Amino acid sequence: MILFKYLSRHSLSEWIDILYSYKNNAVGWGRKKSYFKAQAYAKKHELKILCLEDGFIRSLGLGKEGYTPLSIVVDETGIYFDVNQTSDLEKLILLNESTQQNERAQQLIQRITQLGVTKYNQRFDIVDASKFRNHKQHVLVVDQTFGDQSIKYANATEATFRQMLQQALNNHPDAIIWVKTHPDVLARKAKAHFSKEDLTHPNIKLLTENYNPIELLQKMNDVYVVSSQLGVEALLCNKKVHCFGVPWYAGWGLTNDKYAPIEIVSERRNVKRSLEHLFACAYFEYAKYVNPFTNKRCDAEDLVGLLEPNIAMQKYIPTHISAYGFSRWKKGFISDFLNFPRTQINFYSFLKPNKDSVVIAWGKKAHQLKQKGYNKVITVEDGFIRSIGLGAKLIRPHSLVFDDVGIYYDATRPSRLENLLQNREELTLEELQRARALQQMLVDLNITKYNVGLKKVLIKPNGYDKVILVVGQVEDDMSIQLGGIGIKTNLSLLQTVREKNPNSFIIYKPHPDVHAGLRVGKIAENIVLEYANNIELESSILQCFDICDELHTITSLSGFEALLRGIQVYCYGLPFYAGWGLTNDYYKSDRRTRKVNLECLVFVTLIEYAVYNIPIEKKTGIPLITPEFLIRYLQQKISTEHKSSKHFWREFLSAVISFKNR
């Protein structure tokens, strides 16, 4: 495989293995110089020519801002935007339609249009709905960057854009004609086709806002394009598309090609095709995708899943973030979690008195800011699948929550999590299935918040009415101070549980940080044994789950983890998972009036509320991952550490035996 110079400016390390599978090829990009050099080289040395281009779901940020392509197309015949010759994509479209692939396409189209997934998935401006409300018709005319290869190779010119604009005015005399510029033009990385003089008609309005293309297209009636990819996205949104060049999606009976030089492909594109078929050919068969964390091929659905939490978080977090009171250690991982395009974080030890600006702060500090009158505080805290090891030992979290309402452990006021659980619509079938699969994954792979403790098998004691696990907590922790109602100490909890269950076998498991002497809440062993039958210090919480019938807690996350494993949970405070009909509660919340099933609790808590990130040396361009990916990452890490530990002790014992035998 021969790569030419232009390709060295693309970050294609993830794609090398894929490209090497194409043997005896010279490789060039699009219709740039590298392609023509590769073409000449291939002809001279009797090699095949391979053409690469960005895929249709490319990245989080713009390519011109250095974001690596997560999708490329690899074409052995031509390239999809060059109408002068056939391409692998055109050949795929000419094949018979597949019912199975069309159904798959229909599902992903629905997901893409719901999430707003597009070619570049950076932060967008919020669409001002009032602009598009009070008028009969809205028509979008799509500009492109000056010199865009796809214009020339779609048999169009600079003049085509002015012709298109005039035709839109003629066809829709009473409509507002919105002219959309390219993201590269908005970022001042490229030049537009339309000048101010072209846009003087009173019906024309220039869109200078950087709106999400999908959200914008959904506001339109008709869409006019030369060769822009927005044309196919408009089709996905069920809009009428008028083509003035010949893009890859024209000529198949889906677009109005009356104004396009369509005769150039009329002999090749001589059949009608469904939108689902075009989508399946382009997005499933033609484009290739890579997971930047594994450097392995993935499906379009996998990439959309990876983009989903990043798209959602960019809508939630402001462009300019003031971060208050973070230690040097926390600054590092906070920056990792929020490393989005066009997002700036400024860390402060002391805040200026502007109490209306958005501020993010950790736990207690956020609470203090609210007490001082700051109105827009986002509280940051550890998430629910945190790490392998304890936070008090400064082990980096892989999961965080960002809450602009309250915080999940504060039962004295609402939180974003509580509002989601109280007000969310019923889960869709896909969401229900995902929640069940995620729950099963956590159970099957034995993943918890901290993933600590020995895998020591415990034997269930006989002769008792039931086995109860009482979980200790850090007594000065905010979750006890703000979520505990009457009982706020580990000893009070133990005493209460014993009083209510005189004939039960009670296991007391102290919090790992407390047992390690890092936090407050330790009870002397002799006092514990006045109320508990056993203190479990070595085994993990999972081994305790295996032998217990019930778990009793004030507000510990272990109650949530027990629910996932079908264990009865008794709450003596108001943790986030209490009050929804899933737990036995000693206190009620007037705000939590809805009955929630376990799948909804799992989906909202672990997928919608918490976010996930893993430290990685190379730049991926994607800060957030899915909980499913994190679980696999942690399981692999635990497995690797276990093997390394076994290998160390095997080598150590071998060395000792060897020394003794000298």
XYZ file of C-alpha atoms in Angstrom:
662
model
C 0.000 0.000 0.000
C 1.392 3.402 -1.009
C 0.158 6.461 0.939
C 0.749 9.889 -0.564
C 1.812 13.129 1.120
C -1.569 14.705 1.739
C -2.578 11.697 3.817
C 0.197 12.367 6.322
C -1.698 15.510 7.336
C -4.693 13.347 8.247
C -4.623 11.481 11.542
C -5.215 8.033 10.086
C -3.411 5.866 12.632
C -6.719 4.172 13.497
C -7.224 3.270 9.850
C -3.837 1.775 8.944
C -4.866 -1.831 9.671
C -8.009 -1.396 7.590
C -6.117 0.174 4.695
C -3.459 -2.537 4.698
C -6.193 -5.097 4.040
C -6.410 -3.572 0.530
C -3.309 -5.086 -1.068
C -1.355 -3.662 -4.000
C -3.018 -0.260 -3.878
C -1.852 3.315 -4.199
C -3.960 5.492 -1.903
C -5.062 9.105 -2.341
C -7.611 11.438 -0.763
C -10.761 12.617 -2.551
C -9.840 14.541 -5.659
C -6.899 16.365 -4.104
C -3.291 16.300 -5.349
C -2.573 13.147 -3.351
C -5.197 11.292 -5.372
C -3.792 12.314 -8.754
C -0.243 11.472 -7.622
C -1.484 8.095 -6.423
C -3.322 7.603 -9.712
C -0.167 8.328 -11.747
C 1.915 6.062 -9.501
C -0.646 3.260 -9.781
C -0.681 3.501 -13.563
C 3.119 3.443 -13.768
C 3.513 0.475 -11.411
C 0.372 -1.403 -12.483
C -1.333 -1.043 -9.108
C -4.940 -0.433 -8.163
C -5.981 3.046 -7.024
C -7.810 3.478 -3.747
C -9.656 6.716 -2.933
C -10.415 7.817 0.633
C -12.796 10.486 1.913
C -14.485 11.527 5.137
C -17.526 9.453 6.033
C -21.021 10.851 6.524
C -20.796 10.812 10.344
C -17.276 12.128 10.638
C -16.402 13.368 14.111
C -17.320 15.484 17.097
C -15.448 18.599 15.910
C -14.439 19.976 12.513
C -11.670 18.354 10.498
C -10.069 21.782 10.034
C -9.873 22.063 13.828
C -7.835 18.873 14.023
C -10.513 16.312 14.841
C -9.690 12.801 13.654
C -12.177 11.160 11.266
C -14.122 8.394 12.986
C -15.587 7.404 9.646
C -14.065 7.230 6.191
C -15.126 5.839 2.850
C -12.792 3.596 0.884
C -13.589 3.429 -2.826
C -11.868 1.113 -5.319
C -13.834 2.404 -8.339
C -14.199 6.185 -8.043
C -15.518 8.376 -5.234
C -19.137 9.031 -4.292
C -19.179 12.753 -5.187
C -17.565 12.368 -8.649
C -20.482 12.067 -11.037
C -18.187 11.662 -14.064
C -17.611 7.988 -13.298
C -19.310 5.287 -11.295
C -18.317 4.575 -7.687
C -18.539 1.712 -5.215
C -21.494 3.505 -3.611
C -23.367 3.783 -6.892
C -22.768 0.065 -7.528
C -24.125 -0.782 -4.072
C -27.268 1.280 -4.654
C -27.902 -0.532 -7.946
C -28.030 -3.885 -6.120
C -31.401 -5.265 -5.032
C -32.878 -3.919 -1.822
C -32.687 -5.987 1.381
C -35.696 -5.986 3.710
C -33.456 -6.719 6.692
C -31.047 -3.874 5.899
C -33.920 -1.488 5.189
C -35.448 -2.240 8.606
C -32.058 -1.668 10.228
C -31.746 1.606 8.278
C -35.192 2.734 9.391
C -34.221 2.264 13.050
C -30.949 4.179 12.727
C -32.569 6.987 10.698
C -35.090 7.448 13.511
C -32.285 7.501 16.089
C -30.138 9.947 14.089
C -33.002 12.393 13.568
C -34.032 12.181 17.241
C -30.487 12.757 18.536
C -29.467 15.255 15.850
C -26.453 13.232 14.689
C -24.808 14.822 11.667
C -21.401 14.935 9.956
C -19.772 17.225 12.541
C -21.250 16.907 16.018
C -19.757 19.853 17.860
C -21.683 22.254 20.082
C -24.526 23.975 18.223
C -26.570 27.058 18.984
C -30.035 26.428 20.400
C -32.592 26.790 17.597
C -34.753 29.863 18.117
C -38.173 28.335 17.407
C -39.848 31.766 17.267
C -37.986 32.512 14.004
C -39.810 29.706 12.220
C -43.208 29.933 13.869
C -45.207 32.740 12.291
C -44.996 32.069 8.579
C -46.603 29.739 6.065
C -43.441 28.354 4.481
C -39.744 28.155 5.262
C -37.281 27.206 2.538
C -33.607 26.410 3.103
C -30.963 27.221 0.483
C -27.679 25.526 1.359
C -24.403 27.282 0.607
C -21.127 25.341 0.498
C -17.485 26.275 0.954
C -15.839 27.938 -2.023
C -13.723 25.367 -3.872
C -15.496 22.344 -2.371
C -14.536 19.424 -4.641
C -18.042 17.993 -4.581
C -19.373 21.057 -6.480
C -17.151 20.643 -9.534
C -17.575 16.869 -9.547
C -21.369 17.212 -9.252
C -21.228 19.069 -12.596
C -21.956 22.457 -10.991
C -20.182 25.813 -10.816
C -20.109 28.972 -8.726
C -22.947 30.334 -10.896
C -25.135 27.344 -9.963
C -25.545 28.748 -6.448
C -26.995 32.047 -7.702
C -29.274 30.140 -10.079
C -30.461 27.971 -7.165
C -31.226 30.987 -4.977
C -33.188 32.706 -7.745
C -35.173 29.532 -8.454
C -36.085 29.196 -4.769
C -37.383 32.790 -4.824
C -39.383 32.093 -7.995
C -40.871 28.829 -6.704
C -41.788 30.184 -3.253
C -42.716 33.878 -3.613
C -44.423 34.013 -0.195
C -41.896 31.953 1.761
C -38.947 32.999 3.864
C -35.806 31.869 2.052
C -33.169 30.961 4.620
C -29.585 30.823 3.355
C -27.398 28.480 5.386
C -23.625 28.842 5.410
C -21.165 25.988 5.961
C -19.717 25.372 9.492
C -16.204 26.039 8.126
C -17.378 29.491 6.975
C -18.848 30.240 10.405
C -15.529 29.145 11.938
C -13.722 31.457 9.451
C -11.877 28.500 7.974
C -13.350 28.875 4.473
C -15.116 31.274 2.071
C -18.821 31.227 1.097
C -20.397 31.455 -2.383
C -23.013 34.091 -1.594
C -21.983 37.700 -1.064
C -24.057 40.401 0.665
C -25.176 41.644 -2.767
C -26.712 38.222 -3.521
C -28.882 38.387 -0.415
C -30.690 41.734 -0.816
C -34.173 40.357 -1.641
C -36.595 41.082 1.254
C -37.631 37.408 1.481
C -34.043 36.248 2.015
C -32.632 35.809 5.510
C -29.056 34.740 6.219
C -28.615 32.155 8.939
C -25.457 33.097 10.801
C -26.267 30.920 13.799
C -24.528 27.570 14.015
C -27.676 25.457 14.311
C -27.694 21.676 14.324
C -28.502 20.761 10.686
C -31.055 18.111 11.666
C -32.890 20.467 14.047
C -32.837 23.209 11.411
C -34.048 20.934 8.613
C -37.001 19.846 10.732
C -38.230 23.478 10.658
C -38.192 23.633 6.825
C -40.677 22.778 4.100
C -38.295 22.584 1.128
C -34.511 22.326 0.867
C -32.371 23.490 -2.084
C -28.866 22.059 -2.549
C -26.105 21.856 -5.121
C -24.236 18.829 -3.783
C -24.282 19.267 0.001
C -24.629 16.322 2.380
C -27.452 18.330 3.972
C -29.544 17.141 1.044
C -29.497 13.550 2.244
C -30.051 14.671 5.842
C -33.101 16.618 4.600
C -34.391 13.403 3.024
C -33.921 11.665 6.393
C -36.140 14.417 7.863
C -38.804 13.770 5.162
C -38.248 17.114 3.410
C -38.602 17.825 -0.312
C -35.101 18.245 -1.750
C -34.321 20.170 -4.970
C -30.905 19.385 -6.500
C -28.950 21.754 -8.762
C -25.867 19.574 -9.050
C -25.765 15.778 -9.181
C -24.881 14.527 -5.682
C -24.743 10.788 -4.924
C -28.358 10.741 -3.660
C -29.837 12.356 -6.811
C -31.264 10.384 -9.729
C -32.903 7.630 -7.658
C -36.445 9.062 -7.573
C -36.137 10.680 -4.136
C -35.166 14.234 -5.136
C -36.441 16.882 -7.545
C -33.732 16.782 -10.228
C -35.495 19.105 -12.674
C -32.780 21.777 -12.290
C -29.790 19.398 -12.209
C -27.708 18.159 -15.176
C -29.067 14.693 -14.395
C -28.579 13.409 -17.955
C -24.944 12.677 -17.084
C -26.062 9.754 -14.888
C -29.400 8.870 -16.473
C -28.031 5.702 -18.072
C -26.278 4.551 -14.874
C -28.935 5.536 -12.329
C -31.877 4.060 -14.169
C -33.828 2.559 -11.253
C -35.814 3.982 -8.350
C -34.605 3.219 -4.856
C -36.034 3.723 -1.363
C -34.520 6.141 1.130
C -33.786 3.239 3.493
C -31.832 1.461 0.754
C -29.767 4.565 -0.054
C -29.049 5.048 3.638
C -28.094 1.397 4.175
C -25.730 1.424 1.191
C -24.044 4.687 2.224
C -23.959 4.361 6.017
C -23.697 0.575 6.489
C -21.846 -0.777 3.454
C -19.833 2.080 1.948
C -18.633 3.999 5.006
C -16.236 2.379 7.473
C -16.194 3.251 11.182
C -13.604 2.957 13.915
C -13.859 3.124 17.693
C -11.064 5.568 18.652
C -10.640 3.938 22.077
C -10.015 0.429 20.740
C -8.723 1.262 17.229
C -11.059 -1.473 15.979
C -13.777 -1.420 13.347
C -17.290 -0.769 14.608
C -20.780 -0.377 13.159
C -22.585 2.878 12.423
C -24.864 2.169 15.398
C -21.821 1.822 17.679
C -20.444 5.188 16.576
C -23.815 6.889 17.046
C -23.964 5.351 20.527
C -20.515 6.755 21.288
C -21.507 10.222 20.049
C -24.839 10.253 21.921
C -23.604 11.189 25.450
C -21.219 13.757 23.948
C -23.993 15.442 21.968
C -26.242 15.493 25.052
C -23.526 16.880 27.338
C -22.647 19.697 24.919
C -26.289 20.828 25.067
C -26.179 20.785 28.861
C -22.825 22.427 29.643
C -22.198 26.107 28.712
C -19.479 27.203 26.273
C -17.551 29.095 28.946
C -17.279 27.258 32.241
C -16.179 28.827 35.515
C -14.902 26.035 37.760
C -14.530 26.918 41.431
C -12.424 25.357 44.171
C -11.091 22.263 42.412
C -7.821 20.770 43.663
C -4.979 20.248 41.201
C -5.796 16.533 41.117
C -9.464 17.131 40.285
C -8.685 19.782 37.656
C -7.046 17.120 35.491
C -9.987 14.766 35.217
C -12.605 17.559 35.122
C -10.819 18.888 32.011
C -10.860 15.372 30.510
C -14.622 15.009 31.029
C -15.358 18.427 29.472
C -12.854 18.403 26.604
C -15.423 19.332 23.945
C -14.953 21.458 20.814
C -15.251 25.190 21.520
C -15.580 24.672 25.283
C -13.406 26.738 27.592
C -12.867 25.963 31.288
C -11.435 28.557 33.661
C -10.475 27.324 37.131
C -10.770 29.735 40.060
C -9.761 29.526 43.699
C -11.746 32.707 44.388
C -14.816 33.857 42.485
C -15.732 37.306 41.281
C -19.098 38.543 42.607
C -21.113 37.832 39.417
C -23.710 35.550 40.936
C -25.638 35.013 37.688
C -22.832 33.258 35.773
C -22.767 29.452 35.489
C -20.318 27.918 37.967
C -19.369 24.272 38.440
C -18.102 23.122 41.827
C -17.595 19.872 43.713
C -20.072 18.648 46.350
C -19.633 20.704 49.530
C -18.207 23.718 47.702
C -21.239 23.827 45.402
C -23.477 23.684 48.479
C -21.572 26.637 49.990
C -21.912 28.681 46.776
C -25.677 28.170 46.767
C -25.836 29.325 50.374
C -23.941 32.479 49.326
C -26.561 33.280 46.687
C -24.997 31.946 43.480
C -27.945 31.194 41.195
C -26.489 28.946 38.490
C -24.383 26.326 40.228
C -23.750 22.933 38.639
C -22.759 20.440 41.328
C -20.181 17.823 40.349
C -19.855 14.512 42.189
C -18.621 10.962 41.721
C -20.871 8.790 39.581
C -22.124 5.296 40.312
C -19.519 3.185 38.477
C -16.546 5.067 39.777
C -13.229 3.221 39.652
C -11.123 0.284 40.759
C -10.173 1.578 44.188
C -11.223 4.238 46.654
C -11.692 7.942 46.023
C -10.037 8.802 49.330
C -6.838 7.252 47.958
C -6.970 9.763 45.080
C -7.838 7.152 42.480
C -9.280 8.927 39.453
C -13.035 8.550 38.868
C -14.302 7.197 35.556
C -17.832 8.430 36.220
C -19.175 11.822 37.297
C -22.532 13.551 37.568
C -23.209 17.207 36.711
C -26.404 18.475 38.323
C -27.809 21.968 37.700
C -30.818 21.475 40.006
C -29.392 19.973 43.197
C -27.436 16.760 43.692
C -28.709 13.184 43.827
C -27.842 12.540 47.500
C -29.511 15.714 48.827
C -33.032 14.689 49.812
C -33.840 18.142 51.216
C -34.412 19.570 47.734
C -35.010 18.342 44.158
C -32.148 17.181 41.942
C -31.848 16.712 38.208
C -31.959 12.940 38.770
C -35.121 13.188 40.874
C -36.793 15.415 38.263
C -35.901 12.973 35.485
C -37.336 10.032 37.435
C -40.473 11.960 38.430
C -41.275 13.478 35.028
C -39.760 11.243 32.363
C -41.942 9.554 29.763
C -42.154 5.762 29.799
C -39.108 4.030 28.332
C -39.283 3.054 24.675
C -38.777 -0.608 23.804
C -35.167 0.119 22.776
C -34.490 1.979 26.040
C -36.091 -0.815 28.058
C -33.933 -3.424 26.322
C -30.801 -1.341 26.819
C -31.523 -0.869 30.541
C -32.052 -4.614 31.021
C -28.869 -5.440 29.124
C -26.891 -2.886 31.158
C -28.233 -4.278 34.432
C -27.350 -7.823 33.344
C -23.879 -6.690 32.310
C -23.194 -5.156 35.733
C -24.382 -8.330 37.461
C -22.635 -10.822 35.166
C -19.294 -8.979 35.199
C -19.450 -8.201 38.945
C -19.009 -4.439 38.577
C -19.751 -2.059 41.477
C -18.873 1.534 42.378
C -15.352 0.905 43.717
C -14.677 -2.722 42.669
C -12.639 -3.494 45.797
C -12.482 -6.464 48.182
C -11.298 -10.037 47.937
C -13.292 -12.661 46.079
C -13.611 -14.732 49.264
C -16.545 -17.158 49.193
C -18.929 -16.723 52.139
C -21.124 -19.511 53.504
C -24.712 -18.650 54.337
C -25.348 -19.383 58.041
C -28.165 -21.745 59.032
C -30.601 -21.494 61.922
C -31.735 -17.890 61.394
C -34.929 -16.491 59.907
C -32.883 -14.441 57.416
C -29.445 -12.993 56.728
C -29.252 -9.185 56.765
C -26.398 -7.101 55.410
C -25.990 -3.742 57.167
C -23.818 -1.353 55.200
C -21.777 1.276 57.018
C -21.094 4.712 55.546
C -18.837 7.729 56.000
C -20.673 9.604 58.746
C -19.615 13.122 57.780
C -20.361 12.451 54.118
C -22.839 14.829 52.488
C -25.081 11.889 51.545
C -25.637 11.207 55.276
C -25.932 14.866 56.243
C -28.442 15.655 53.479
C -30.023 12.246 52.839
C -30.193 10.847 56.361
C -33.447 11.760 58.089
C -33.445 10.453 61.666
C -30.570 7.990 61.703
C -27.205 9.513 60.811
C -24.603 7.191 62.404
C -23.522 3.640 61.691
C -24.084 2.591 65.308
C -27.658 3.943 65.343
C -28.349 2.040 62.136
C -27.001 -1.215 63.588
C -28.985 -0.804 66.798
C -32.211 -0.112 64.883
C -31.780 -3.093 62.558
C -31.097 -5.452 65.477
C -34.085 -4.131 67.401
C -36.364 -4.794 64.429
C -34.788 -8.167 63.574
C -33.904 -9.997 66.826
C -33.755 -13.459 65.192
C -31.733 -12.580 62.094
C -28.062 -13.141 61.289
C -26.647 -9.647 60.801
C -23.466 -8.970 58.843
C -21.971 -5.516 59.275
C -19.797 -4.268 56.428
C -18.023 -0.953 57.113
C -17.378 1.542 54.317
C -14.000 0.861 52.623
C -12.732 4.413 53.305
C -13.748 4.139 56.987
C -12.178 0.713 57.376
C -8.991 2.071 55.751
C -8.911 4.846 58.381
C -9.371 7.549 55.773
C -12.826 8.820 56.815
C -15.127 9.219 59.848
C -17.523 6.512 61.109
C -15.527 3.661 62.628
C -17.180 1.595 65.405
C -15.097 -0.438 67.834
C -15.271 -4.151 67.042
C -16.621 -5.168 70.468
C -19.487 -2.673 70.138
C -20.329 -3.846 66.612
C -20.555 -7.442 67.855
C -23.152 -6.462 70.449
C -25.576 -5.973 67.545
C -24.093 -7.887 64.602
C -23.168 -11.556 64.313
C -20.246 -10.872 62.014
C -18.058 -8.034 60.724
C -17.058 -8.543 57.107
C -13.804 -6.741 56.320
C -12.237 -8.752 53.516
C -14.900 -9.922 51.111
C -16.281 -7.610 48.475
C -19.839 -6.339 48.684
C -20.715 -8.816 45.920
C -19.796 -11.832 48.048
C -22.001 -10.402 50.797
C -24.855 -10.052 48.299
C -24.569 -13.766 47.503
C -25.614 -14.818 51.019
C -27.927 -12.020 52.198
C -31.718 -11.859 51.982
C -31.953 -8.152 52.768
C -29.748 -5.087 52.735
C -30.309 -2.302 55.289
C -28.749 1.115 54.772
C -29.144 4.804 55.466
C -28.316 6.094 51.967
C -25.493 3.874 50.636
C -25.155 3.238 46.901
C -24.909 -0.462 47.808
C -28.710 -0.338 48.128
C -28.955 0.488 44.422
C -26.428 -2.252 43.619
C -28.496 -4.721 45.687
C -31.673 -3.790 43.785
C -29.883 -4.673 40.539
C -29.323 -8.153 41.987
C -32.885 -8.716 43.184
C -32.226 -8.201 46.913
C -34.796 -6.606 49.247
C -33.561 -3.160 50.320
C -34.544 -1.247 53.467
C -33.759 2.480 53.575
C -33.470 4.478 56.814
C -32.777 7.703 54.936
C -33.798 8.973 51.493
C -31.199 7.907 48.918
C -31.922 8.678 45.248
C -33.344 5.190 44.628
C -35.842 5.317 47.542
C -39.423 6.555 47.341
C -40.185 5.084 43.908
C -41.830 1.832 45.050
C -38.702 -0.334 44.730
C -37.485 -0.171 48.348
C -38.884 -0.521 51.871
C -38.728 3.041 53.156
C -38.924 4.365 56.702
C -39.365 7.928 55.420
C -41.319 9.316 52.491
C -40.650 12.176 50.099
C -43.644 14.307 49.114
C -41.911 15.079 45.809
C -41.495 11.441 44.748
C -45.051 10.476 43.864
C -44.459 8.273 40.846
C -43.955 4.495 40.791
C -40.812 3.674 38.813
C -39.745 0.237 37.597
C -36.163 -0.976 37.943
C -35.419 -0.556 34.227
C -36.384 3.122 34.368
C -34.233 3.643 37.480
C -31.270 1.999 35.735
C -31.736 3.904 32.474
C -32.179 7.342 34.026
C -29.445 6.927 36.661
C -26.720 5.245 34.632
C -27.426 6.409 31.071
C -29.164 9.805 31.220
C -27.750 11.265 34.446
C -24.174 10.037 34.897
C -21.349 10.542 32.371
C -18.228 8.452 31.786
C -14.623 9.008 30.730
C -11.452 6.941 30.711
C -7.881 8.275 30.708
C -6.215 7.648 27.385
C -2.841 8.770 26.084
C -3.742 9.472 22.478
C -6.227 12.111 21.376
C -9.573 10.545 20.448
C -11.648 13.696 19.992
C -14.406 12.128 22.109
C -14.426 12.900 25.855
C -17.343 10.735 26.987
C -17.995 7.034 26.605
C -21.047 4.868 27.304
C -21.541 2.990 30.592
C -21.382 -0.280 28.645
C -17.935 0.617 27.293
C -16.722 1.593 30.778
C -17.918 -1.712 32.246
C -15.967 -3.661 29.613
C -12.926 -1.437 30.250
C -13.073 -2.006 34.028
C -13.649 -5.739 33.645
C -10.626 -6.024 31.344
C -8.533 -3.947 33.745
C -9.565 -6.078 36.744
C -8.793 -9.234 34.777
C -5.368 -7.891 33.698
C -4.479 -6.811 37.244
C -5.557 -10.219 38.587
C -3.379 -12.032 36.045
C -0.431 -9.713 36.778
C -0.813 -10.354 40.511
C -0.918 -14.127 40.005
C 2.116 -13.910 37.729
C 4.023 -11.850 40.345
C 3.368 -14.333 43.146
C 4.177 -17.285 40.903
C 7.512 -15.685 40.015
C 8.146 -14.702 43.647
C 7.476 -18.222 44.996
C 9.578 -19.732 42.227
C 12.469 -17.441 43.214
C 12.089 -18.369 46.907
C 12.084 -22.109 46.137
C 15.068 -21.679 43.848
C 16.942 -19.770 46.591
C 16.153 -22.471 49.193
C 17.357 -25.216 46.879
C 20.763 -23.638 46.366
